[in-house]
Amino acid sequence: MKKLLTTFSLVAIILVTIAATITDTKSDLKAGFVVGNPEIESMDKLSFGPEGILFIGDTKKASVYAVDTKDVVPKEEGGEIAIKGFDQKIAASLGTTTDKIKINDMAVNPISKNVYFSVNVMDGTPVILRLKGEGFENVPVNDVSYSKIELNDVIASDAKDKWDRDLRIWAISDLMYHNGKVLISGLSNKEFGSTFRSIPFPFNDAQEYASLEIWHAAHGAYETHAPIKTFDVININNQDYLMASYTCTPLVLFPMSDLKDGTHTKGRTVAELGAGNSPLDMISYEKNGQKYFLMSNTNRPVMRIKYKDIASFDKTLTEPVTVFAETEGVPYDNLPFPYVLQMDNLDATNVVYLQRTSNGDLILRSRSIEWM
Amino acid sequence: MKRYIAILFLAFLCVSSCKKEDELQVLGIDYLNGKAVAVRFRTSVQHSDIGVFLGDESETAVLGEIQPWENIYQFRPVVPFTSNITYTFRRKDKKVLANFAPIDQNSGKPPEILAIYPSKDAVPENLLKLHVQFSEPMQSVGSALDYIKVIDNTSNEQVSIFLALESELWNQEHDLLTLWLDPGRIKTGLIPNKTQGLPLKEGHQYAIQFSKEWKSAQGVELKQPYFKNLVVVQRDGNRPKPQDWTMETPNPNTKDPLTILFNETMDAILAKETIHIKNEIGEEINGKFTLLYQETAVRFEPLENWDTGKFKIEVESRFEDLAGNNLNRLFDKKVENFDMDREVLKEIEFLIK
């Protein structure tokens, strides 16, 4: 018994030492992080990077924060999720009613498979909640290890106006971490333009800013003044492309290597997914050795597009689409999921999504990619 | 002050459930800046067995922390309690221990719409934006378009003219909202334009109604419904031309205003922020801009007295008219060889003598 206890104690000491080493050693990515209150004012967009780092897009302060969630215990599976009355549950957790909350975004931590939500209440107080079973836990962001970058408005100097003039809003429409960079699309309240930022992470002073131009087949013209709603990155023949989806739904590829600071880049439109619609979320997954993209929409069901169809589509759509809501280019399938408001990969074989059902209920559900 | 405290104390007593005081007694609600940020209570029940719930809810507890506070406990919710809603203390076995309802601490002063730009009714059929200035920060939930109804008085129909955006274009204070008229319908040739036509039709009159139910961040409804009329006139197909603007120049050694007259109504927000006044050596003159005459002019009042000499007005190219035409390009125009708009400035010189 004594021997057993000694062995146990030794193991415990070793474990504690390992744990302490892990905690004490900051990774290179978190080397510049500071502990404190980042004073985040709005949490419009969420996206996870590596090592449990959560990127938060704050439109009100035109900033992006990288917050160390310390949520790094790996899990293979996200488990089954099926929650009805989801908005009522969130409202009850925040002690208020559904008309006084707004679910801004959802993101899954790829390490722990925990699902995070950013929620606003009436007065604009932003909250991050983590799904725990059928309930939630609060993820405080007022005393965290974080780093921050301000989205400098390089077009004009008004961001630092001293004389009480209105500052330009730069609403963040999508945000993702890819290969050492935080990619951000947005829309300004003043000029209706499409701007895209690529910011190296860990943050330093550098941020690249490019304006994008697309061939809008519906317009029959090159188009600069349209906002990207959602995007992903696709690798074709060893080159990364920004795959951006716009309001009125053209799908456009931009070589990432062309998106350089201050440049104006022409994209290649590979699909017209129909006017009268606006894309919401885009994710990708692999099934039976094939890669697919899923896109949720305001007025269309979730669309599924095969990677190989995008990769093999070497044309660009230059002829105007003449019939309203007609689609062109890369083919896609409609999945039987309308009104999907939020969507993310839960784990290697499941997707989690937030859907408004036909009876008005808001449900959070996981679904195997076998059925997607 | 004493009287105020006494009334508050009485209110606390009222919200406490006296019957349950042997198990849990609500002592009071703590308010900070008008928000109910905590509830204090005394209890004989193990505090870890207690939860706060919304009304009759018994499954999902309100997120927050119970902290000992002197001889009593304090529950601090993650977000402040909502006023005029009843909350319930429950034991683990769901038994109700007590109720409380935070009272509205705000003055109750309703928010107002102070200005809607463009402030004049006559607008071109390719009007691009509307800005709404509120008297205080507005609610951060729901969609602005839920509170805005547009009636085409000419055809007697309710119409949809604004672009729905997931991330709405509010300023940082959340008291200025920019609404875009659907650009896809304004640009000729785009499918929405071909199938639905322009959002506004020349010769038609529209009434935009802002519902009284639109609430401030404090949850108080607008003072009244607000209305904005639009009388749609012909298309504006011209870029603003600063060379045609006129000026009323100030006298030296005074803080007299410099007035710049545009001859047409401009975008209110850009008119205030894209114009810079500089002296001969390029130093910017500090001062304040005010919109005048239905945004057909701005007045610039310097902080310091004017010197004599040459000055210049610099206008950034992104200065826009009501149709989104800026100094470089028309909004509704193909862009073949687009160059980024950043460096182009228009300069107008003036002399103070």
XYZ file of C-alpha atoms in Angstrom, chain B residues 247-259 300 302 306-307 311 350-353:
22
model
C -17.238 80.656 -50.316
C -17.924 83.257 -47.709
C -14.482 84.027 -46.347
C -13.800 85.343 -42.843
C -11.995 88.457 -41.736
C -8.462 88.205 -40.351
C -7.892 88.259 -36.579
C -11.396 86.931 -35.947
C -12.955 83.544 -35.392
C -15.508 84.286 -38.078
C -16.747 81.215 -39.852
C -15.703 80.127 -43.307
C -18.770 79.012 -45.218
C -16.146 75.977 -40.467
C -11.693 77.833 -36.249
C -7.576 83.514 -38.632
C -4.265 84.859 -39.826
C -5.370 79.130 -47.299
C -8.767 81.293 -50.723
C -7.224 84.435 -49.395
C -7.767 86.207 -46.098
C -6.648 89.800 -46.157
